[in-house]
Structure formats: C-alpha cells, structure tokens
Amino acid sequence: MEPDHNPPPSTAFHHHHDGGAGGACVNCGGPTAFPSPPPDPNPNYIPIRAPAVNLPPANNREIIMRTPVPQSQRVVPLTPPYHFQTPVKKIHNQNDIVQFQSSPTCQNFLGFVVLLSESIRSHKLSDPCHESPVVLAIVSVLETLSVYVDEIPLAPQSSRYGNLAYRTWHERMSCDAESFLLQFLPPDLQSATVELVPYFTDSFGNSSRIDYGTGHETNFAAWLYCLARLGVVKEEDYQALVSRVFVKYLDLMRKLQVTYCLEPAGSHGVWGLDDYHFLPFIFGSSQLIDHKYMKPKSIHNKDILENFANEYLYLSCIVFIMKVKKGVFAEHSPMLDDISGVPNWNKVNSGLLKMYKIEVLQKVPIMQHFLFGSIIQW
C-alpha cells in the first residue's frame, strides 16, 4: 500500500495554505507537512476505522462541506409483537453503504444522535436533569465494569500496546452482559437481550485485536438507540444519557485505553479528529453553544482547560489528548487545531455532525462491523 504523502483535507472547517519554504500555514501558523503514517503491518486486515491512506482524495473536504447538516428526528418506537433475533453484519461494500445511507433506519439513528446533542445544548455536565431508575442502573453497570479494571492486574509483557489482561476484562464483561441488562429491562422485554447484548459487548473494543475506535463508540450509541426504540429510555432521559451515562462510558473507555494500552482501531493518525472518539466532540461542542466567554479558540487557554474540563466534554477531550500526547498541539492534533479557528460553537457542532455522517457512518471499514436485527433493521 503506497503511503499518501499529501494529507487529505478531510475537515469541514479550515484548509492549510502553505506559506512557502517554512512549511507553515499562513492562516494559523500550523505546519502544512507531517510525516506519513507508518506502513500497516497487516495490509489485508481492514480495521474498524480506516487509516488515513485509505481516505478518498482531496474531494473529501468538499463532500463534507456540501453535505446538509443532519437534523434531529424523534425515535420511531418499535411496536409489538416483537421478533427479537441475534443481530448480524450486513455491510460489506460501498453499495451497501449507499443503501444504508438512504434508509429510514440510518436517518432515524443519526436523528437520535442529533437529539442527544441538542439535549445537552448550553448545559454543564453537572446541571440537574431527570435521572430515571433505568439511567441510574446503566450508570451503575458502567461503574461495575470500571471496578473490574481495578480487579484484573496487568499481564507481564514487553510490548507497549495491547496488554493481554484486557481479554480477561472483556470476557468478564461479556459473561455478565445479559445479567446487567436484565436488571433494568421490564418483564415483557427480557427476551430482547438476544439482540441487545451484542451491541453492548461490542461497545468496549475488540478483545482479539485489543483495540478500540469510533466503530465501537457507534455501537454504544446504537445500544442506547435500541433502548430508546423499545421505550426503555424516553426523551426526558436524553440529557442524562449524555451527562450521566455517556460521561461514565467515556471515563471507563479512557481507563481501559490507559490501563491496557488499547490500540487505536485503525486510527486516522495525525489526520483524524481523535485516536479513539468522535461523539464527545459533538456533544461537547453543543454544550458550549452561546457560551458567554468560551469560544473554540479557548482550547488553547490552560486556565480555562483546568477550570472547566470537568463540566464540558469538549474541553475534557482536549485535556485528555494533551495528557497522552506530548509535543506541540498543532502537530499531533492538526484537525482540532484547525477547528479552534472556527468563529462559534454552532458552526463547530454542525460541522462535526456532518463529519460524523461522512467519516464514520459512510465508511465501510467502520460500518462493516455494524449490526442489524429486528430493532435496527436492514
């Protein structure tokens, strides 16, 4: 596979213009050239997130810019009689992606993600919100999974990535998944575990590859969408699904990433938004819409990051990246650096929603792992 020496401008936000021999951008001073990513040791495996070398050429940015901003859409409830089944993979090539994109299923799922984003708009994480028994039960499950990390010691090994103890954690989580769900599913929906468990267990990374990426994160969103379709979580729960449930999920995933050194699943490397996550940037930018003082450029202000990362998801993502990546921010995270030049959070949020649709939901290497059954129908 030939490395791509020209970074694909896959951002909807800003384009670097080379300022000449110095290799610096005339707009923001950021570097315009980076070393190409290392070659893939296993060229036949398509990871859950495509590496940068697989991105389409320069028209990607134009595709994102031309894409209409995804709109919220109320979740279509699933009505009995139910026919729950083990969900299966259906997407194998670009034609399948085209079919999926035009389907009511895709529109409704993406509309649900937009609803979650709107539910947290202009809210701090600590703002009071409706916390139903189901939401509290899910939070408790995620806390239990976090305790499992503390109880499973690291395996002794020399390699930097992928501690084998993660497989023990993943196996324990998978074994307990059904009993976790039965704690909060109503009696008439207990049989839904056959369909819900696979989305849940696929939300925390891949145990054989010991990796995690936006495909797994999308499975977690799909699991919440299934609960919404079944009426287990309702619209009044959406703010808590972000500020309580998703926050707890993000905490757990960061703990797993750091403890067991999970590989980024086919990360875009320097050209991606983030090695592991996408949704917290969508939810986090929505939180900051119309904020009096904090603008996209505020991510460069250390005082703001220190004081407000615990209340705003977007800032907490920036803090986490700065903790795990050393060096100049514009060099290791050029896309986030670009986005910091956007004038307001509304534009950031709509740009990220468009990017999620194009870069995640329309990518075969990610969506080939997505599951379809009676709740999320093909």
PDB file of N, CA, C and O in Angstrom, residues 49-96:
ATOM      1  N   ARG A  49     -11.661   1.484  11.946  1.00  0.00           N
ATOM      2  CA  ARG A  49     -11.580   2.847  11.422  1.00  0.00           C
ATOM      3  C   ARG A  49     -10.499   2.863  10.359  1.00  0.00           C
ATOM      4  O   ARG A  49      -9.397   2.424  10.600  1.00  0.00           O
ATOM      5  N   ALA A  50     -10.828   3.348   9.180  1.00  0.00           N
ATOM      6  CA  ALA A  50      -9.862   3.288   8.081  1.00  0.00           C
ATOM      7  C   ALA A  50      -8.658   4.174   8.350  1.00  0.00           C
ATOM      8  O   ALA A  50      -8.811   5.294   8.817  1.00  0.00           O
ATOM      9  N   PRO A  51      -7.442   3.698   8.086  1.00  0.00           N
ATOM     10  CA  PRO A  51      -6.282   4.587   8.222  1.00  0.00           C
ATOM     11  C   PRO A  51      -6.309   5.682   7.147  1.00  0.00           C
ATOM     12  O   PRO A  51      -7.003   5.553   6.140  1.00  0.00           O
ATOM     13  N   ALA A  52      -5.536   6.725   7.390  1.00  0.00           N
ATOM     14  CA  ALA A  52      -5.585   7.899   6.514  1.00  0.00           C
ATOM     15  C   ALA A  52      -5.273   7.550   5.060  1.00  0.00           C
ATOM     16  O   ALA A  52      -5.816   8.150   4.155  1.00  0.00           O
ATOM     17  N   VAL A  53      -4.403   6.554   4.848  1.00  0.00           N
ATOM     18  CA  VAL A  53      -4.020   6.227   3.473  1.00  0.00           C
ATOM     19  C   VAL A  53      -5.203   5.683   2.673  1.00  0.00           C
ATOM     20  O   VAL A  53      -5.157   5.637   1.460  1.00  0.00           O
ATOM     21  N   ASN A  54      -6.278   5.267   3.357  1.00  0.00           N
ATOM     22  CA  ASN A  54      -7.440   4.749   2.634  1.00  0.00           C
ATOM     23  C   ASN A  54      -8.494   5.824   2.359  1.00  0.00           C
ATOM     24  O   ASN A  54      -9.525   5.544   1.761  1.00  0.00           O
ATOM     25  N   LEU A  55      -8.242   7.033   2.824  1.00  0.00           N
ATOM     26  CA  LEU A  55      -9.231   8.085   2.621  1.00  0.00           C
ATOM     27  C   LEU A  55      -9.326   8.447   1.141  1.00  0.00           C
ATOM     28  O   LEU A  55      -8.339   8.359   0.416  1.00  0.00           O
ATOM     29  N   PRO A  56     -10.505   8.862   0.687  1.00  0.00           N
ATOM     30  CA  PRO A  56     -10.591   9.331  -0.692  1.00  0.00           C
ATOM     31  C   PRO A  56      -9.742  10.583  -0.872  1.00  0.00           C
ATOM     32  O   PRO A  56      -9.367  11.233   0.104  1.00  0.00           O
ATOM     33  N   PRO A  57      -9.432  10.952  -2.098  1.00  0.00           N
ATOM     34  CA  PRO A  57      -8.563  12.102  -2.337  1.00  0.00           C
ATOM     35  C   PRO A  57      -9.178  13.430  -1.888  1.00  0.00           C
ATOM     36  O   PRO A  57     -10.170  13.467  -1.177  1.00  0.00           O
ATOM     37  N   ALA A  58      -8.581  14.502  -2.353  1.00  0.00           N
ATOM     38  CA  ALA A  58      -8.879  15.843  -1.830  1.00  0.00           C
ATOM     39  C   ALA A  58     -10.341  16.252  -1.862  1.00  0.00           C
ATOM     40  O   ALA A  58     -10.723  17.204  -1.204  1.00  0.00           O
ATOM     41  N   ASN A  59     -11.199  15.548  -2.604  1.00  0.00           N
ATOM     42  CA  ASN A  59     -12.593  15.987  -2.663  1.00  0.00           C
ATOM     43  C   ASN A  59     -13.355  15.696  -1.374  1.00  0.00           C
ATOM     44  O   ASN A  59     -14.511  16.077  -1.226  1.00  0.00           O
ATOM     45  N   ASN A  60     -12.704  14.980  -0.425  1.00  0.00           N
ATOM     46  CA  ASN A  60     -13.401  14.628   0.822  1.00  0.00           C
ATOM     47  C   ASN A  60     -13.901  15.859   1.567  1.00  0.00           C
ATOM     48  O   ASN A  60     -15.009  15.881   2.100  1.00  0.00           O
ATOM     49  N   ARG A  61     -13.071  16.880   1.600  1.00  0.00           N
ATOM     50  CA  ARG A  61     -13.450  18.112   2.296  1.00  0.00           C
ATOM     51  C   ARG A  61     -14.678  18.736   1.635  1.00  0.00           C
ATOM     52  O   ARG A  61     -15.605  19.203   2.308  1.00  0.00           O
ATOM     53  N   GLU A  62     -14.677  18.732   0.298  1.00  0.00           N
ATOM     54  CA  GLU A  62     -15.814  19.304  -0.433  1.00  0.00           C
ATOM     55  C   GLU A  62     -17.091  18.497  -0.171  1.00  0.00           C
ATOM     56  O   GLU A  62     -18.175  19.061  -0.028  1.00  0.00           O
ATOM     57  N   ILE A  63     -16.953  17.164  -0.092  1.00  0.00           N
ATOM     58  CA  ILE A  63     -18.116  16.308   0.191  1.00  0.00           C
ATOM     59  C   ILE A  63     -18.739  16.715   1.530  1.00  0.00           C
ATOM     60  O   ILE A  63     -19.947  16.884   1.651  1.00  0.00           O
ATOM     61  N   ILE A  64     -17.873  16.882   2.541  1.00  0.00           N
ATOM     62  CA  ILE A  64     -18.370  17.255   3.866  1.00  0.00           C
ATOM     63  C   ILE A  64     -19.034  18.631   3.823  1.00  0.00           C
ATOM     64  O   ILE A  64     -20.112  18.837   4.388  1.00  0.00           O
ATOM     65  N   MET A  65     -18.404  19.572   3.118  1.00  0.00           N
ATOM     66  CA  MET A  65     -18.959  20.930   3.069  1.00  0.00           C
ATOM     67  C   MET A  65     -20.308  20.957   2.354  1.00  0.00           C
ATOM     68  O   MET A  65     -21.202  21.712   2.736  1.00  0.00           O
ATOM     69  N   ARG A  66     -20.471  20.108   1.328  1.00  0.00           N
ATOM     70  CA  ARG A  66     -21.732  20.086   0.579  1.00  0.00           C
ATOM     71  C   ARG A  66     -22.836  19.320   1.296  1.00  0.00           C
ATOM     72  O   ARG A  66     -24.004  19.439   0.951  1.00  0.00           O
ATOM     73  N   THR A  67     -22.448  18.491   2.270  1.00  0.00           N
ATOM     74  CA  THR A  67     -23.437  17.671   2.974  1.00  0.00           C
ATOM     75  C   THR A  67     -24.344  18.554   3.824  1.00  0.00           C
ATOM     76  O   THR A  67     -23.866  19.403   4.570  1.00  0.00           O
ATOM     77  N   PRO A  68     -25.670  18.372   3.729  1.00  0.00           N
ATOM     78  CA  PRO A  68     -26.550  19.147   4.616  1.00  0.00           C
ATOM     79  C   PRO A  68     -26.341  18.738   6.073  1.00  0.00           C
ATOM     80  O   PRO A  68     -25.974  17.589   6.343  1.00  0.00           O
ATOM     81  N   VAL A  69     -26.543  19.668   6.983  1.00  0.00           N
ATOM     82  CA  VAL A  69     -26.374  19.371   8.407  1.00  0.00           C
ATOM     83  C   VAL A  69     -27.452  18.366   8.833  1.00  0.00           C
ATOM     84  O   VAL A  69     -28.641  18.596   8.596  1.00  0.00           O
ATOM     85  N   PRO A  70     -27.050  17.226   9.436  1.00  0.00           N
ATOM     86  CA  PRO A  70     -28.054  16.255   9.892  1.00  0.00           C
ATOM     87  C   PRO A  70     -29.037  16.897  10.885  1.00  0.00           C
ATOM     88  O   PRO A  70     -28.635  17.692  11.742  1.00  0.00           O
ATOM     89  N   GLN A  71     -30.321  16.558  10.739  1.00  0.00           N
ATOM     90  CA  GLN A  71     -31.367  17.132  11.594  1.00  0.00           C
ATOM     91  C   GLN A  71     -31.846  16.108  12.619  1.00  0.00           C
ATOM     92  O   GLN A  71     -31.793  14.898  12.381  1.00  0.00           O
ATOM     93  N   SER A  72     -32.344  16.618  13.746  1.00  0.00           N
ATOM     94  CA  SER A  72     -32.876  15.722  14.767  1.00  0.00           C
ATOM     95  C   SER A  72     -34.132  15.033  14.245  1.00  0.00           C
ATOM     96  O   SER A  72     -34.836  15.560  13.376  1.00  0.00           O
ATOM     97  N   GLN A  73     -34.377  13.845  14.762  1.00  0.00           N
ATOM     98  CA  GLN A  73     -35.548  13.088  14.358  1.00  0.00           C
ATOM     99  C   GLN A  73     -36.001  12.242  15.543  1.00  0.00           C
ATOM    100  O   GLN A  73     -35.185  11.538  16.139  1.00  0.00           O
ATOM    101  N   ARG A  74     -37.276  12.336  15.898  1.00  0.00           N
ATOM    102  CA  ARG A  74     -37.767  11.554  17.030  1.00  0.00           C
ATOM    103  C   ARG A  74     -37.623  10.062  16.732  1.00  0.00           C
ATOM    104  O   ARG A  74     -37.849   9.619  15.612  1.00  0.00           O
ATOM    105  N   VAL A  75     -37.251   9.317  17.752  1.00  0.00           N
ATOM    106  CA  VAL A  75     -37.046   7.879  17.584  1.00  0.00           C
ATOM    107  C   VAL A  75     -38.390   7.207  17.284  1.00  0.00           C
ATOM    108  O   VAL A  75     -39.385   7.446  17.971  1.00  0.00           O
ATOM    109  N   VAL A  76     -38.380   6.385  16.241  1.00  0.00           N
ATOM    110  CA  VAL A  76     -39.594   5.637  15.878  1.00  0.00           C
ATOM    111  C   VAL A  76     -39.706   4.435  16.811  1.00  0.00           C
ATOM    112  O   VAL A  76     -38.818   3.577  16.822  1.00  0.00           O
ATOM    113  N   PRO A  77     -40.776   4.365  17.641  1.00  0.00           N
ATOM    114  CA  PRO A  77     -40.871   3.254  18.596  1.00  0.00           C
ATOM    115  C   PRO A  77     -41.126   1.914  17.900  1.00  0.00           C
ATOM    116  O   PRO A  77     -41.788   1.865  16.863  1.00  0.00           O
ATOM    117  N   LEU A  78     -40.555   0.859  18.465  1.00  0.00           N
ATOM    118  CA  LEU A  78     -40.806  -0.491  17.960  1.00  0.00           C
ATOM    119  C   LEU A  78     -42.078  -1.014  18.627  1.00  0.00           C
ATOM    120  O   LEU A  78     -42.215  -0.938  19.845  1.00  0.00           O
ATOM    121  N   THR A  79     -43.010  -1.505  17.823  1.00  0.00           N
ATOM    122  CA  THR A  79     -44.292  -1.938  18.392  1.00  0.00           C
ATOM    123  C   THR A  79     -44.398  -3.464  18.389  1.00  0.00           C
ATOM    124  O   THR A  79     -43.897  -4.119  17.474  1.00  0.00           O
ATOM    125  N   PRO A  80     -45.055  -4.040  19.425  1.00  0.00           N
ATOM    126  CA  PRO A  80     -45.228  -5.490  19.448  1.00  0.00           C
ATOM    127  C   PRO A  80     -46.176  -5.936  18.328  1.00  0.00           C
ATOM    128  O   PRO A  80     -46.911  -5.095  17.810  1.00  0.00           O
ATOM    129  N   PRO A  81     -46.191  -7.198  17.926  1.00  0.00           N
ATOM    130  CA  PRO A  81     -45.404  -8.288  18.535  1.00  0.00           C
ATOM    131  C   PRO A  81     -43.920  -8.175  18.153  1.00  0.00           C
ATOM    132  O   PRO A  81     -43.594  -7.828  17.019  1.00  0.00           O
ATOM    133  N   TYR A  82     -43.040  -8.491  19.125  1.00  0.00           N
ATOM    134  CA  TYR A  82     -41.596  -8.415  18.893  1.00  0.00           C
ATOM    135  C   TYR A  82     -41.081  -9.736  18.333  1.00  0.00           C
ATOM    136  O   TYR A  82     -41.607 -10.805  18.653  1.00  0.00           O
ATOM    137  N   HIS A  83     -40.055  -9.624  17.505  1.00  0.00           N
ATOM    138  CA  HIS A  83     -39.390 -10.823  16.974  1.00  0.00           C
ATOM    139  C   HIS A  83     -37.879 -10.644  17.147  1.00  0.00           C
ATOM    140  O   HIS A  83     -37.151 -10.466  16.168  1.00  0.00           O
ATOM    141  N   PHE A  84     -37.430 -10.643  18.395  1.00  0.00           N
ATOM    142  CA  PHE A  84     -36.014 -10.394  18.668  1.00  0.00           C
ATOM    143  C   PHE A  84     -35.153 -11.512  18.100  1.00  0.00           C
ATOM    144  O   PHE A  84     -35.527 -12.676  18.109  1.00  0.00           O
ATOM    145  N   GLN A  85     -33.992 -11.111  17.582  1.00  0.00           N
ATOM    146  CA  GLN A  85     -33.092 -12.065  16.930  1.00  0.00           C
ATOM    147  C   GLN A  85     -31.650 -11.634  17.157  1.00  0.00           C
ATOM    148  O   GLN A  85     -31.379 -10.478  17.484  1.00  0.00           O
ATOM    149  N   THR A  86     -30.733 -12.568  16.997  1.00  0.00           N
ATOM    150  CA  THR A  86     -29.313 -12.222  17.093  1.00  0.00           C
ATOM    151  C   THR A  86     -28.964 -11.301  15.923  1.00  0.00           C
ATOM    152  O   THR A  86     -29.163 -11.675  14.765  1.00  0.00           O
ATOM    153  N   PRO A  87     -28.472 -10.087  16.201  1.00  0.00           N
ATOM    154  CA  PRO A  87     -28.168  -9.159  15.097  1.00  0.00           C
ATOM    155  C   PRO A  87     -26.931  -9.601  14.325  1.00  0.00           C
ATOM    156  O   PRO A  87     -26.039 -10.238  14.891  1.00  0.00           O
ATOM    157  N   VAL A  88     -26.910  -9.282  13.028  1.00  0.00           N
ATOM    158  CA  VAL A  88     -25.803  -9.722  12.167  1.00  0.00           C
ATOM    159  C   VAL A  88     -25.254  -8.547  11.349  1.00  0.00           C
ATOM    160  O   VAL A  88     -25.901  -7.513  11.207  1.00  0.00           O
ATOM    161  N   LYS A  89     -24.052  -8.758  10.796  1.00  0.00           N
ATOM    162  CA  LYS A  89     -23.427  -7.746   9.944  1.00  0.00           C
ATOM    163  C   LYS A  89     -24.023  -7.817   8.535  1.00  0.00           C
ATOM    164  O   LYS A  89     -24.235  -8.919   8.015  1.00  0.00           O
ATOM    165  N   LYS A  90     -24.278  -6.659   7.952  1.00  0.00           N
ATOM    166  CA  LYS A  90     -24.883  -6.629   6.620  1.00  0.00           C
ATOM    167  C   LYS A  90     -24.085  -5.782   5.623  1.00  0.00           C
ATOM    168  O   LYS A  90     -24.317  -5.852   4.429  1.00  0.00           O
ATOM    169  N   ILE A  91     -23.197  -4.947   6.124  1.00  0.00           N
ATOM    170  CA  ILE A  91     -22.479  -4.015   5.244  1.00  0.00           C
ATOM    171  C   ILE A  91     -21.125  -4.607   4.861  1.00  0.00           C
ATOM    172  O   ILE A  91     -20.304  -4.911   5.728  1.00  0.00           O
ATOM    173  N   HIS A  92     -20.923  -4.790   3.549  1.00  0.00           N
ATOM    174  CA  HIS A  92     -19.686  -5.411   3.069  1.00  0.00           C
ATOM    175  C   HIS A  92     -18.955  -4.559   2.038  1.00  0.00           C
ATOM    176  O   HIS A  92     -17.769  -4.757   1.801  1.00  0.00           O
ATOM    177  N   ASN A  93     -19.660  -3.618   1.405  1.00  0.00           N
ATOM    178  CA  ASN A  93     -19.018  -2.815   0.354  1.00  0.00           C
ATOM    179  C   ASN A  93     -19.712  -1.455   0.244  1.00  0.00           C
ATOM    180  O   ASN A  93     -20.663  -1.166   0.965  1.00  0.00           O
ATOM    181  N   GLN A  94     -19.213  -0.638  -0.678  1.00  0.00           N
ATOM    182  CA  GLN A  94     -19.718   0.729  -0.812  1.00  0.00           C
ATOM    183  C   GLN A  94     -21.191   0.762  -1.232  1.00  0.00           C
ATOM    184  O   GLN A  94     -21.935   1.643  -0.815  1.00  0.00           O
ATOM    185  N   ASN A  95     -21.626  -0.223  -2.033  1.00  0.00           N
ATOM    186  CA  ASN A  95     -23.036  -0.278  -2.428  1.00  0.00           C
ATOM    187  C   ASN A  95     -23.951  -0.454  -1.217  1.00  0.00           C
ATOM    188  O   ASN A  95     -25.033   0.138  -1.139  1.00  0.00           O
ATOM    189  N   ASP A  96     -23.492  -1.290  -0.268  1.00  0.00           N
ATOM    190  CA  ASP A  96     -24.265  -1.482   0.964  1.00  0.00           C
ATOM    191  C   ASP A  96     -24.352  -0.181   1.753  1.00  0.00           C
ATOM    192  O   ASP A  96     -25.392   0.139   2.336  1.00  0.00           O
TER     193      ASP A  96
END
